[in-house]
Every structure is written in C-alpha cells, then in structure tokens.
C-alpha cells in the first residue's frame, strides 16, 4: 500500500494538464491545415510527370503531414481527443 499512497499523494500535487495550443484555436488550425492539403492535392495533380519525381514526393509528403495534423486538430476540436 505504500506505493499506492505515494502515487495518490503525487497525483494530488501535480498541476493539471494544459495544452500548448489553446482549444479555441483548434477549429481554425484544422481549417487552415486541411485547406492547404486540398490546395497541395490540386497542385500535385497538375504537375507534369517526370522521370525523377522529387518535386512530387516533396509535395505529397507535405500534404500528408498537413493532412495528418489537420485531421487530429479537427477531431480534437470536435471533442474526440486522440
């Protein structure tokens, strides 16, 4: 029981969690990120196809990262904290 009591005491004295990004800013952040994804997807579809797709890989990777963070921000703004 000594372990439980020390953990309970620690739990009472630790400050509560505060996110780095304010919760009220999440819907706007999700909108900006997901809009950028759709813009990059359109730009990606209009690129000329080359033999060395370095530009395509860079644009697709950027869109993928922005889409991932945008979806997480959208879920968190809807109350589904992932």
GROMACS .gro file of C-alpha atoms in nm:
model
   82
    1UNK     CA    1   0.000   0.000   0.000
    2UNK     CA    2   0.296   0.233   0.032
    3UNK     CA    3   0.320   0.256  -0.344
    4UNK     CA    4  -0.047   0.344  -0.382
    5UNK     CA    5  -0.029   0.612  -0.116
    6UNK     CA    6   0.277   0.773  -0.271
    7UNK     CA    7   0.113   0.773  -0.614
    8UNK     CA    8  -0.210   0.919  -0.470
    9UNK     CA    9  -0.013   1.195  -0.298
   10UNK     CA   10   0.178   1.266  -0.616
   11UNK     CA   11  -0.147   1.277  -0.812
   12UNK     CA   12  -0.295   1.537  -0.579
   13UNK     CA   13   0.003   1.771  -0.606
   14UNK     CA   14   0.079   1.755  -0.980
   15UNK     CA   15  -0.057   2.052  -1.181
   16UNK     CA   16  -0.331   1.977  -1.431
   17UNK     CA   17  -0.257   1.930  -1.800
   18UNK     CA   18  -0.256   2.243  -2.015
   19UNK     CA   19  -0.217   2.205  -2.392
   20UNK     CA   20   0.040   2.403  -2.589
   21UNK     CA   21  -0.222   2.511  -2.844
   22UNK     CA   22  -0.539   2.670  -2.698
   23UNK     CA   23  -0.850   2.457  -2.754
   24UNK     CA   24  -1.039   2.752  -2.903
   25UNK     CA   25  -0.779   2.779  -3.178
   26UNK     CA   26  -0.814   2.418  -3.295
   27UNK     CA   27  -1.105   2.465  -3.541
   28UNK     CA   28  -0.921   2.745  -3.719
   29UNK     CA   29  -0.598   2.546  -3.724
   30UNK     CA   30  -0.783   2.245  -3.868
   31UNK     CA   31  -0.942   2.461  -4.136
   32UNK     CA   32  -0.609   2.614  -4.241
   33UNK     CA   33  -0.427   2.281  -4.248
   34UNK     CA   34  -0.697   2.095  -4.438
   35UNK     CA   35  -0.738   2.381  -4.686
   36UNK     CA   36  -0.364   2.365  -4.750
   37UNK     CA   37  -0.397   1.989  -4.810
   38UNK     CA   38  -0.664   2.038  -5.073
   39UNK     CA   39  -0.457   2.311  -5.238
   40UNK     CA   40  -0.149   2.091  -5.246
   41UNK     CA   41  -0.352   1.798  -5.378
   42UNK     CA   42  -0.476   2.013  -5.665
   43UNK     CA   43  -0.123   2.134  -5.734
   44UNK     CA   44   0.006   1.777  -5.718
   45UNK     CA   45  -0.249   1.663  -5.976
   46UNK     CA   46  -0.145   1.935  -6.221
   47UNK     CA   47   0.231   1.869  -6.203
   48UNK     CA   48   0.395   1.738  -6.519
   49UNK     CA   49   0.506   1.378  -6.478
   50UNK     CA   50   0.884   1.348  -6.480
   51UNK     CA   51   1.124   1.057  -6.458
   52UNK     CA   52   1.264   1.175  -6.123
   53UNK     CA   53   0.966   1.264  -5.905
   54UNK     CA   54   1.149   1.466  -5.638
   55UNK     CA   55   0.902   1.754  -5.651
   56UNK     CA   56   0.609   1.513  -5.645
   57UNK     CA   57   0.745   1.333  -5.340
   58UNK     CA   58   0.808   1.661  -5.157
   59UNK     CA   59   0.459   1.794  -5.228
   60UNK     CA   60   0.290   1.463  -5.142
   61UNK     CA   61   0.486   1.433  -4.816
   62UNK     CA   62   0.399   1.788  -4.716
   63UNK     CA   63   0.033   1.732  -4.795
   64UNK     CA   64   0.037   1.408  -4.597
   65UNK     CA   65   0.187   1.574  -4.289
   66UNK     CA   66  -0.053   1.868  -4.307
   67UNK     CA   67  -0.345   1.630  -4.355
   68UNK     CA   68  -0.247   1.422  -4.055
   69UNK     CA   69  -0.214   1.720  -3.824
   70UNK     CA   70  -0.529   1.875  -3.971
   71UNK     CA   71  -0.738   1.566  -3.903
   72UNK     CA   72  -0.606   1.542  -3.545
   73UNK     CA   73  -0.687   1.911  -3.490
   74UNK     CA   74  -1.034   1.858  -3.637
   75UNK     CA   75  -1.100   1.557  -3.413
   76UNK     CA   76  -0.978   1.743  -3.104
   77UNK     CA   77  -1.195   2.044  -3.186
   78UNK     CA   78  -1.496   1.810  -3.212
   79UNK     CA   79  -1.420   1.666  -2.868
   80UNK     CA   80  -1.259   1.339  -2.979
   81UNK     CA   81  -0.921   1.371  -2.813
   82UNK     CA   82  -0.683   1.139  -2.994
   0.00000   0.00000   0.00000
